[in-house]
Coordinates of C-alpha atoms and ligand atoms in Angstrom, one line a residue:
Chain A
M27 CA 99.9 166.1 48.3
S28 CA 100.3 168.5 45.5
E29 CA 104.1 168.8 46.0
K30 CA 104.5 165.2 44.9
K31 CA 106.8 164.8 42.0
I32 CA 105.3 164.1 38.5
M33 CA 106.4 160.6 37.6
L34 CA 104.6 160.3 34.3
E35 CA 103.4 162.9 31.8
A36 CA 101.5 162.5 28.5
R37 CA 101.1 165.4 26.1
N38 CA 98.8 165.4 23.1
V39 CA 99.0 161.6 22.7
D40 CA 97.2 160.1 19.7
V41 CA 97.3 156.4 19.1
F42 CA 96.4 154.6 15.8
Y43 CA 95.9 151.0 14.9
G44 CA 96.1 151.4 11.1
E45 CA 93.3 153.8 10.2
F46 CA 91.6 153.5 13.5
Q47 CA 92.3 156.1 16.1
A48 CA 92.2 154.4 19.5
I49 CA 93.5 157.3 21.6
K50 CA 92.5 160.9 21.0
N51 CA 94.7 163.7 22.1
I52 CA 95.2 162.7 25.7
D53 CA 97.1 164.8 28.3
M54 CA 97.8 163.3 31.7
K55 CA 100.1 163.8 34.7
I56 CA 100.6 161.0 37.2
K57 CA 102.2 161.7 40.5
E58 CA 104.9 159.7 42.1
N59 CA 103.8 157.1 44.8
S60 CA 100.2 157.3 43.8
V61 CA 97.7 154.7 42.6
T62 CA 95.9 155.9 39.4
A63 CA 92.8 154.0 38.2
F64 CA 91.8 153.9 34.5
I65 CA 88.1 153.2 34.2
G66 CA 85.7 153.3 31.2
P67 CA 83.6 151.1 29.1
S68 CA 85.0 148.2 27.1
G69 CA 87.0 149.2 24.0
C70 CA 87.5 152.8 25.2
G71 CA 91.3 152.5 25.1
K72 CA 92.3 151.9 28.6
S73 CA 94.6 149.0 27.8
T74 CA 95.9 150.8 24.7
F75 CA 96.9 153.8 26.8
L76 CA 98.4 151.6 29.5
R77 CA 100.5 149.6 27.1
V78 CA 101.7 152.8 25.5
L79 CA 103.4 153.6 28.8
N80 CA 105.9 150.7 28.6
R81 CA 105.8 150.5 24.8
M82 CA 104.3 147.0 24.7
N83 CA 102.3 148.1 21.6
D84 CA 105.5 148.6 19.6
Y85 CA 105.2 145.2 17.9
V86 CA 101.5 145.5 17.1
E87 CA 100.8 145.8 13.4
G88 CA 99.8 149.2 12.3
F89 CA 100.5 150.8 15.7
A90 CA 101.5 154.5 15.5
L91 CA 101.8 157.1 18.2
R92 CA 101.8 160.9 18.1
G93 CA 102.6 163.2 20.9
E94 CA 105.0 162.8 23.8
I95 CA 105.2 160.7 26.9
E96 CA 107.7 161.4 29.6
I97 CA 108.5 159.0 32.4
N98 CA 110.9 160.0 35.2
G99 CA 112.0 162.9 33.0
E100 CA 112.8 160.8 30.0
K101 CA 110.9 161.0 26.7
I102 CA 110.2 157.3 26.2
Y103 CA 109.4 157.3 22.5
R104 CA 112.8 158.9 21.6
K105 CA 114.8 156.9 19.2
S106 CA 117.7 156.7 21.6
V107 CA 115.5 155.0 24.3
K108 CA 116.1 151.3 24.6
V109 CA 112.7 149.6 25.2
E110 CA 114.3 146.9 27.3
E111 CA 115.7 149.6 29.6
L112 CA 112.3 151.4 29.7
R113 CA 110.6 148.2 30.7
K114 CA 112.9 147.7 33.7
E115 CA 111.7 151.1 34.8
V116 CA 108.0 150.5 34.0
G117 CA 106.9 147.0 34.9
M118 CA 103.6 145.4 33.9
V119 CA 101.1 142.9 35.4
F120 CA 98.6 141.3 33.1
Q121 CA 95.0 140.4 33.3
K122 CA 95.5 136.7 33.3
P123 CA 98.3 135.4 35.6
N124 CA 101.1 134.4 33.3
P125 CA 103.9 132.8 35.3
F126 CA 106.7 131.2 33.3
P127 CA 106.6 127.4 33.2
K128 CA 109.5 127.3 35.6
S129 CA 110.1 127.2 39.3
I130 CA 108.7 129.8 41.7
Y131 CA 112.3 131.0 42.3
D132 CA 113.2 131.2 38.6
N133 CA 110.1 133.2 37.9
V134 CA 111.1 135.9 40.3
A135 CA 114.8 135.7 39.4
F136 CA 114.2 135.9 35.6
G137 CA 114.2 139.7 35.3
L138 CA 117.5 139.9 37.1
K139 CA 119.2 137.0 35.2
I140 CA 118.4 138.6 31.8
Q141 CA 120.2 141.7 33.0
G142 CA 123.3 139.5 33.2
I143 CA 123.3 139.6 37.0
T144 CA 125.0 136.4 38.3
D145 CA 125.6 137.2 42.0
K146 CA 123.6 134.3 43.5
A147 CA 123.3 135.9 47.0
F148 CA 122.1 139.2 45.5
I149 CA 119.5 137.4 43.4
E150 CA 118.3 135.3 46.3
E151 CA 117.9 138.3 48.5
R152 CA 115.9 140.1 45.8
V153 CA 113.7 137.0 45.3
I154 CA 113.0 136.6 49.0
N155 CA 112.3 140.3 49.4
S156 CA 110.0 140.4 46.4
L157 CA 108.0 137.4 47.6
K158 CA 107.7 139.0 51.1
Q159 CA 106.5 142.2 49.6
V160 CA 103.6 140.4 47.9
A161 CA 102.9 138.4 51.1
L162 CA 103.6 135.1 49.3
W163 CA 106.8 134.2 51.1
D164 CA 105.1 132.3 54.0
E165 CA 103.1 130.3 51.5
V166 CA 105.9 129.3 49.2
K167 CA 109.1 129.5 51.2
D168 CA 109.4 125.7 51.4
Q169 CA 108.7 125.0 47.8
L170 CA 110.7 127.6 45.8
K171 CA 111.8 124.9 43.4
K172 CA 108.2 123.8 42.7
S173 CA 106.7 124.8 39.3
A174 CA 104.9 128.1 39.4
L175 CA 102.1 126.6 37.4
A176 CA 101.1 124.5 40.5
L177 CA 100.1 127.6 42.4
S178 CA 96.5 128.8 42.6
G179 CA 95.4 131.7 40.4
G180 CA 95.6 134.2 43.1
Q181 CA 99.1 133.0 44.2
Q182 CA 100.2 133.1 40.6
Q183 CA 99.1 136.7 40.2
R184 CA 101.0 137.7 43.3
L185 CA 104.0 135.8 42.0
C186 CA 103.7 137.8 38.8
I187 CA 103.7 141.0 40.8
A188 CA 106.7 139.8 42.8
R189 CA 108.5 139.0 39.5
T190 CA 107.9 142.6 38.5
L191 CA 109.0 144.0 41.8
A192 CA 112.3 142.1 41.7
V193 CA 113.5 144.3 38.8
E194 CA 112.8 147.3 41.1
P195 CA 110.8 149.5 38.6
S196 CA 109.6 153.0 39.3
V197 CA 106.2 152.4 37.8
I198 CA 104.0 149.4 37.8
L199 CA 101.2 149.0 35.2
M200 CA 98.4 146.6 35.9
D201 CA 95.7 145.7 33.4
E202 CA 92.7 144.3 35.2
P203 CA 95.0 142.3 37.5
T204 CA 92.2 140.8 39.6
S205 CA 89.5 140.2 37.1
A206 CA 90.4 136.5 36.8
L207 CA 90.6 136.0 40.5
D208 CA 88.3 135.1 43.4
P209 CA 87.2 137.7 46.0
I210 CA 89.8 136.7 48.6
S211 CA 92.7 136.8 46.2
T212 CA 91.4 140.1 44.9
S213 CA 91.3 141.7 48.3
K214 CA 94.8 140.5 49.1
I215 CA 96.0 142.2 46.0
E216 CA 94.1 145.4 46.8
E217 CA 95.8 145.4 50.3
L218 CA 99.1 144.9 48.5
L219 CA 98.5 148.0 46.4
H220 CA 98.3 150.2 49.6
E221 CA 101.7 148.9 50.6
L222 CA 103.3 149.1 47.2
K223 CA 102.5 152.7 46.5
K224 CA 104.9 153.7 49.2
K225 CA 107.7 152.7 46.9
Y226 CA 106.1 152.6 43.5
T227 CA 103.9 154.5 41.2
I228 CA 101.0 152.4 40.2
V229 CA 98.5 152.6 37.3
I230 CA 95.7 150.1 37.3
V231 CA 93.0 149.4 34.8
T232 CA 89.8 148.1 36.3
H233 CA 86.2 147.5 35.4
N234 CA 85.3 147.3 39.1
M235 CA 84.1 150.7 40.3
Q236 CA 84.4 149.7 44.0
Q237 CA 87.9 148.6 43.4
A238 CA 88.8 151.8 41.7
A239 CA 87.2 153.7 44.7
R240 CA 89.0 151.5 47.2
V241 CA 92.5 151.4 45.9
S242 CA 93.2 154.6 43.9
D243 CA 94.1 158.2 44.7
D244 CA 93.3 159.5 41.2
T245 CA 90.9 158.2 38.6
A246 CA 90.9 158.6 34.9
F247 CA 87.7 158.1 33.0
F248 CA 88.1 157.1 29.3
Y249 CA 85.4 157.2 26.8
M250 CA 85.8 156.3 23.1
G251 CA 89.5 157.0 23.1
E252 CA 89.2 160.3 24.9
L253 CA 90.1 161.2 28.5
I254 CA 86.9 162.6 29.7
E255 CA 87.8 163.3 33.2
F256 CA 90.9 162.9 35.4
D257 CA 90.8 163.9 39.0
K258 CA 91.0 162.8 42.6
T259 CA 89.2 159.5 43.1
D260 CA 86.9 161.0 45.8
K261 CA 85.9 163.8 43.4
I262 CA 85.2 161.4 40.5
F263 CA 83.0 159.1 42.6
T264 CA 81.2 161.7 44.6
N265 CA 81.0 164.8 42.5
P266 CA 82.2 164.3 38.9
S267 CA 82.4 167.4 36.7
M268 CA 81.3 165.7 33.5
E269 CA 77.9 164.2 32.8
K270 CA 79.4 161.2 31.0
T271 CA 81.5 160.3 34.0
E272 CA 78.5 160.5 36.3
N273 CA 76.4 158.3 33.9
Y274 CA 79.2 155.8 33.8
I275 CA 79.9 155.5 37.5
T276 CA 76.2 155.3 38.3
G277 CA 75.9 152.5 35.9
R278 CA 73.7 154.2 33.3
F279 CA 75.8 152.9 30.5
G280 CA 78.8 150.5 30.4
Chain B
M20 CA 59.6 105.8 6.6
I21 CA 63.0 106.0 8.3
S22 CA 63.5 109.1 10.4
V23 CA 66.4 111.5 9.9
A24 CA 67.9 110.5 13.2
T25 CA 67.9 106.8 12.3
K26 CA 69.4 107.6 9.0
N27 CA 72.1 109.6 10.6
R28 CA 72.8 106.8 13.1
I29 CA 73.1 104.3 10.2
K30 CA 75.5 106.6 8.4
D31 CA 77.4 107.0 11.6
K32 CA 77.7 103.2 12.0
L33 CA 78.7 102.7 8.4
F34 CA 81.4 105.3 8.7
E35 CA 82.7 103.7 11.9
Y36 CA 82.8 100.2 10.2
W37 CA 84.6 101.7 7.2
G38 CA 87.2 103.2 9.6
I39 CA 87.7 100.0 11.5
I40 CA 88.1 97.9 8.3
S41 CA 90.6 100.3 6.8
T42 CA 92.6 100.3 9.9
L43 CA 92.5 96.5 10.1
I44 CA 93.7 96.1 6.5
G45 CA 96.7 98.3 7.3
I46 CA 97.5 96.4 10.5
V47 CA 97.0 92.9 9.0
L48 CA 99.3 93.7 6.0
L49 CA 101.9 95.1 8.3
V50 CA 101.8 92.1 10.6
V51 CA 102.0 89.6 7.7
F52 CA 105.0 91.5 6.3
M53 CA 106.7 91.7 9.6
T54 CA 106.2 88.0 10.5
D55 CA 107.5 87.0 7.1
I56 CA 110.6 89.1 7.5
F57 CA 111.1 88.1 11.1
M58 CA 110.8 84.3 10.3
Q59 CA 113.3 84.7 7.5
G60 CA 115.8 86.9 9.2
V61 CA 115.8 86.4 12.9
S62 CA 118.1 83.3 12.8
R63 CA 120.9 85.5 11.3
I64 CA 120.8 88.0 14.1
D65 CA 123.7 87.5 16.4
T66 CA 126.8 89.5 17.3
T67 CA 128.7 88.5 14.2
F68 CA 125.9 90.0 12.0
F69 CA 126.7 93.4 13.7
T70 CA 130.5 93.0 13.7
N71 CA 131.2 91.4 10.4
S72 CA 131.6 93.1 7.0
P73 CA 129.6 91.9 4.1
S74 CA 131.2 89.3 1.8
G75 CA 130.1 88.2 -1.6
L76 CA 131.9 84.9 -1.1
K77 CA 130.8 84.0 2.4
P78 CA 127.1 84.9 2.6
E79 CA 126.6 83.0 5.8
T80 CA 129.0 85.1 7.8
S81 CA 128.2 88.4 6.0
G82 CA 127.4 91.2 8.4
I83 CA 126.2 94.8 8.4
F84 CA 129.0 96.4 10.3
P85 CA 130.0 99.0 7.7
A86 CA 126.4 99.7 6.8
L87 CA 125.4 100.1 10.5
L88 CA 128.2 102.6 11.1
G89 CA 127.5 104.3 7.8
T90 CA 123.9 104.8 8.9
L91 CA 125.1 106.1 12.3
W92 CA 127.5 108.5 10.7
I93 CA 124.8 109.7 8.3
L94 CA 122.4 110.0 11.2
F95 CA 124.8 112.0 13.3
L96 CA 125.9 114.3 10.5
T97 CA 122.4 114.9 9.2
A98 CA 121.3 115.8 12.7
S99 CA 124.2 118.1 13.2
I100 CA 123.5 119.9 9.9
S101 CA 119.7 120.0 9.9
I102 CA 118.9 120.8 13.5
P103 CA 120.7 124.1 13.8
L104 CA 119.7 125.2 10.3
G105 CA 116.1 124.0 10.5
V106 CA 115.5 125.3 14.0
G107 CA 117.1 128.6 13.1
A108 CA 115.0 128.9 10.0
G109 CA 111.9 128.0 12.0
I110 CA 112.6 130.6 14.6
Y111 CA 113.3 133.2 12.0
L112 CA 110.1 132.5 10.0
E113 CA 107.9 132.4 13.1
E114 CA 109.4 135.2 15.2
Y115 CA 111.3 137.6 13.0
S116 CA 110.2 137.6 9.4
E117 CA 107.7 140.2 8.4
K118 CA 104.4 139.1 7.0
N119 CA 104.6 140.0 3.3
W120 CA 104.3 138.2 0.0
V121 CA 107.9 137.1 0.1
S122 CA 107.5 135.3 3.4
T123 CA 104.2 133.8 2.3
L124 CA 105.8 132.5 -0.8
L125 CA 108.6 131.1 1.3
E126 CA 106.3 129.4 3.7
I127 CA 104.2 127.8 0.9
N128 CA 107.4 126.5 -0.7
I129 CA 108.8 125.1 2.5
S130 CA 105.5 123.2 3.1
N131 CA 105.6 121.9 -0.4
L132 CA 109.2 120.8 -0.2
A133 CA 108.3 118.3 2.5
G134 CA 106.3 116.5 -0.2
V135 CA 109.0 116.4 -3.0
P136 CA 110.1 112.9 -4.0
S137 CA 113.3 112.1 -2.3
I138 CA 115.1 111.2 -5.5
I139 CA 114.8 114.8 -6.6
Y140 CA 116.9 115.7 -3.5
G141 CA 119.4 113.1 -4.6
L142 CA 119.7 114.7 -8.0
L143 CA 120.2 118.1 -6.4
G144 CA 122.8 116.7 -4.0
L145 CA 124.6 115.0 -6.9
E146 CA 124.9 118.3 -8.7
V147 CA 125.7 120.6 -5.8
F148 CA 127.5 118.5 -3.2
V149 CA 129.1 115.8 -5.2
R150 CA 130.1 117.7 -8.3
I151 CA 130.2 121.5 -7.7
M152 CA 131.4 121.3 -4.1
G153 CA 133.6 118.3 -5.0
L154 CA 132.8 116.3 -2.0
G155 CA 132.6 113.1 -4.1
K156 CA 130.8 110.0 -2.9
S157 CA 131.4 110.9 0.7
V158 CA 129.4 110.5 3.9
L159 CA 129.3 114.3 4.1
A160 CA 127.7 114.6 0.6
G161 CA 125.2 112.0 1.7
A162 CA 124.4 113.7 4.9
L163 CA 124.1 117.1 3.2
T164 CA 121.6 115.6 0.7
L165 CA 119.5 114.0 3.5
S166 CA 119.7 117.3 5.4
L167 CA 117.9 118.9 2.4
L168 CA 115.2 116.2 2.7
V169 CA 114.9 116.6 6.5
L170 CA 115.1 120.4 6.7
P171 CA 111.5 121.3 5.6
I172 CA 110.1 118.8 8.1
V173 CA 112.3 120.3 10.9
I174 CA 111.3 123.8 10.0
V175 CA 107.6 123.0 10.0
A176 CA 107.9 121.1 13.3
T177 CA 109.8 124.0 14.9
R178 CA 107.3 126.5 13.8
E179 CA 104.4 124.5 15.1
A180 CA 106.1 124.0 18.4
I181 CA 106.9 127.7 18.7
K182 CA 103.4 128.7 17.8
A183 CA 102.1 126.6 20.7
V184 CA 103.9 128.8 23.2
P185 CA 101.3 131.2 24.4
D186 CA 101.7 134.9 23.6
S187 CA 101.2 135.7 27.3
I188 CA 104.5 134.1 28.2
K189 CA 106.4 136.2 25.6
Q190 CA 104.6 139.3 26.8
A191 CA 105.7 138.5 30.3
A192 CA 109.3 138.2 29.3
Y193 CA 109.2 141.5 27.3
A194 CA 107.5 143.3 30.1
L195 CA 110.4 142.4 32.4
G196 CA 112.9 143.9 30.0
A197 CA 113.9 140.9 28.0
T198 CA 115.1 141.4 24.4
K199 CA 113.5 139.4 21.6
W200 CA 116.5 137.1 21.5
Q201 CA 116.4 136.5 25.4
T202 CA 112.7 135.8 25.2
I203 CA 113.2 133.2 22.5
W204 CA 116.2 131.7 24.1
T205 CA 115.0 131.6 27.7
Q206 CA 111.2 131.1 27.3
V207 CA 110.1 130.1 23.8
L208 CA 112.8 127.5 23.0
P209 CA 112.7 125.7 26.4
S210 CA 108.9 125.5 26.2
S211 CA 108.9 124.2 22.7
I212 CA 112.0 122.0 22.7
G213 CA 109.9 118.8 23.2
G214 CA 107.9 119.6 20.0
V215 CA 111.0 120.5 18.1
L216 CA 112.8 117.3 19.1
T217 CA 109.8 115.2 18.3
G218 CA 109.7 116.6 14.8
V219 CA 113.4 116.3 14.4
I220 CA 113.5 112.6 15.4
L221 CA 110.6 111.7 13.2
A222 CA 112.3 113.4 10.3
L223 CA 115.6 111.7 11.0
S224 CA 113.9 108.3 11.3
R225 CA 112.5 108.9 7.9
A226 CA 115.9 109.9 6.6
I227 CA 117.7 106.8 7.7
G228 CA 115.3 104.6 5.7
E229 CA 116.0 106.5 2.5
T230 CA 117.8 104.7 -0.2
A231 CA 116.9 106.5 -3.4
P232 CA 118.7 109.9 -2.8
L233 CA 121.8 108.1 -1.4
I234 CA 122.1 105.8 -4.5
V235 CA 122.2 108.9 -6.6
V236 CA 124.9 110.6 -4.5
G237 CA 126.9 107.5 -4.4
A238 CA 126.4 105.3 -1.3
A239 CA 128.4 102.3 -2.5
A240 CA 127.0 98.8 -3.0
Y241 CA 129.9 97.0 -1.6
I242 CA 131.9 98.5 1.2
Y243 CA 133.9 96.5 3.6
D244 CA 135.0 99.1 6.1
A245 CA 133.2 101.6 8.3
P246 CA 133.7 105.3 7.4
D247 CA 136.7 106.8 9.1
G248 CA 135.9 110.4 8.4
V249 CA 133.4 112.8 6.8
L250 CA 135.0 112.4 3.3
S251 CA 135.1 108.6 3.5
E252 CA 133.2 106.3 1.3
Y253 CA 130.2 104.7 2.9
T254 CA 127.1 102.6 2.6
V255 CA 124.0 102.5 4.7
I256 CA 121.7 99.8 5.9
P257 CA 118.9 100.2 3.4
M258 CA 121.6 100.3 0.7
Q259 CA 123.1 97.1 2.0
I260 CA 119.6 95.4 2.1
Y261 CA 119.1 96.6 -1.5
T262 CA 122.3 94.9 -2.7
W263 CA 121.7 91.7 -0.8
M264 CA 118.0 91.4 -1.9
P265 CA 118.4 90.4 -5.6
D266 CA 121.2 87.8 -4.8
A267 CA 120.0 84.3 -5.7
R268 CA 121.6 82.6 -2.8
E269 CA 119.3 81.8 0.1
A270 CA 121.8 83.0 2.8
M271 CA 121.8 86.5 1.1
K272 CA 118.1 86.7 1.3
V273 CA 118.3 85.8 5.0
N274 CA 120.9 88.6 5.4
A275 CA 118.6 91.1 3.7
A276 CA 115.7 90.1 6.0
A277 CA 118.0 90.4 9.0
G278 CA 119.1 93.8 7.8
I279 CA 115.4 94.9 7.5
I280 CA 114.8 93.8 11.1
V281 CA 117.7 95.9 12.3
L282 CA 116.5 98.9 10.3
L283 CA 113.0 98.5 11.6
M284 CA 114.3 98.3 15.2
I285 CA 116.3 101.5 14.8
T286 CA 113.2 103.3 13.4
L287 CA 111.0 101.9 16.1
V288 CA 113.4 103.0 18.9
M289 CA 113.6 106.5 17.4
N290 CA 109.8 106.8 17.0
G291 CA 109.3 105.4 20.5
F292 CA 111.7 108.1 21.8
A293 CA 109.8 110.8 19.9
V294 CA 106.5 109.6 21.4
Y295 CA 108.1 109.5 24.8
L296 CA 109.4 113.1 24.5
R297 CA 106.1 114.3 23.3
N298 CA 104.2 112.8 26.2
R299 CA 106.7 114.0 28.8
W300 CA 106.6 117.4 27.4
Q301 CA 102.9 117.6 27.3
K302 CA 102.7 116.4 30.9
K303 CA 105.3 118.9 32.2
I304 CA 103.8 121.9 30.6
K305 CA 100.1 122.7 31.1
W306 CA 99.3 126.3 30.3
Ligands
ATP401 N1 96.0 145.3 18.1 C1 95.0 146.0 17.8 N2 94.7 146.2 16.5 C2 93.6 147.0 16.1 N3 92.8 147.5 17.0 C3 93.0 147.4 18.3 C4 94.1 146.6 18.8 N4 94.0 146.5 20.1 C5 92.9 147.3 20.4 N5 92.3 147.8 19.3 C6 91.1 148.6 19.3 O1 91.4 149.8 20.1 C7 90.3 150.1 20.9 C8 90.7 150.2 22.3 O2 91.1 148.9 22.8 P1 91.6 148.6 24.2 O3 92.0 147.2 24.3 O4 92.6 149.6 24.6 O5 90.2 148.8 25.1 P2 90.0 148.6 26.6 O6 89.5 149.9 27.1 O7 91.2 148.1 27.3 O8 88.8 147.6 26.6 P3 88.5 146.4 27.6 O9 87.9 147.1 28.8 O10 87.5 145.6 26.9 O11 89.8 145.7 27.9 C9 89.2 149.1 20.6 O12 88.3 149.6 19.7 C10 90.0 147.9 20.0 O13 89.1 147.3 19.1
MG402 MG1 91.7 146.2 28.2

């Protein structure tokens, strides 16, 4: 396990929204082909830290970052880095399913088309593969031209994951991807994560302790902008080193 | 002693009646006016009315051919000028411009421009397009002037339509590696096109009824031929109506009424189309 390559490394990362410091001096190393869960009470900075990893916060007013983040050996906040290129490497799935108001097919093909890819056969193959990977293919193969908005919430979220996979990123960031879904859709996505981590490095924010325990290899506990503890998920949930972590996972505060 | 609830109910009723009466007054006046015009003018509406030129000597066979084509020219040119400029400005203000006092000032001004009397635009057009740019009394000068009138409305409509596109859709596009421009072009615009078009059509249907600014920039009272180019002289339907109206001869009054019917029809069709687009768009996209 420990020989796994480091996919993502954060060093001394501070994040500010104007005067307010949302992330305080965080160091973190995330291994390739692993699932890392971010947990912690509301407002502790999980989403902020996650969105720093694909630079989705760049357009937020007053956003500022100090420190260094390296993904796949590249310092992503360097001036020479094109954010569009970065986001092809680091995909993102959001809390609320947000398919485009287009057909199922066009949703998955979007990421390829904007790269200027016009080879129809190539795109089609990617679309089919991506839909298969998220186990949506059998449900939608006869209605690829249908609007994605007609799908159920759970199907929409799997479509959004497929859309991200089609671009073939190395890292997939997920911000509470199941919190808007029913239990069955949730467990489908959790199963999916086990499959996906064979090819991808996954970071998932969740408020659901059982989910974190079920799906992740490593868990990071955030509290008021600080990374309190980061360790093997087993360790965090059975024998955490920090009292704050223990209090949180046993539900003494939240 | 009347209870508060009863009092409120009475107030509620009074307000409702007031609303109904105001609406009725509006509708009744409109119906009276339309019937009057219709009775006067409908007998004149046949093909010759559309294909003949106006004539001071033969009022019975005068037609609106040059004015109709002038209006269509103006419509087409105004649309070609104001849509790209207005939509572009709307996109810029909504998606690109930074929020500071300059942009706030700009926004307030654009909203206010929509309320400036149209004759003011005529005076501006006269100075800038007719004189300085030397376009003379041409269709192009008229269309540019009306574009000024239409632009603020198009800009505001575009911004409103763009604002209605949920942020989550833009985020999704960005997260897949789309540039800002790709996001706007492939997601924001297609999703807001219905709203943009609705605004554009409503603005244009206002523009083709305008007379005042065109009188100033030189729509001619008597024109016997359709425009044959952007620098051609022209007249428009409201202008034609305006020249027929004061004529003492009964047949000219009939012509004016018939002209009004045609103008009303055009506006009605355009507004109907705008409503159709809006409904279709709302049905197609449910977030
Ligand atoms: N755009 C913003 N501008 C200013 N402050 C922000 C912004 N986004 C987040 N914050 C603040 O930063 C802190 C961390 O927010 P963040 O969204 O990262 O929390 P979170 O851990 O994801 O919470 P939740 O579990 O509720 O999603 C909060 O105090 C929040 O108010
Ligand atoms: Mg969050």
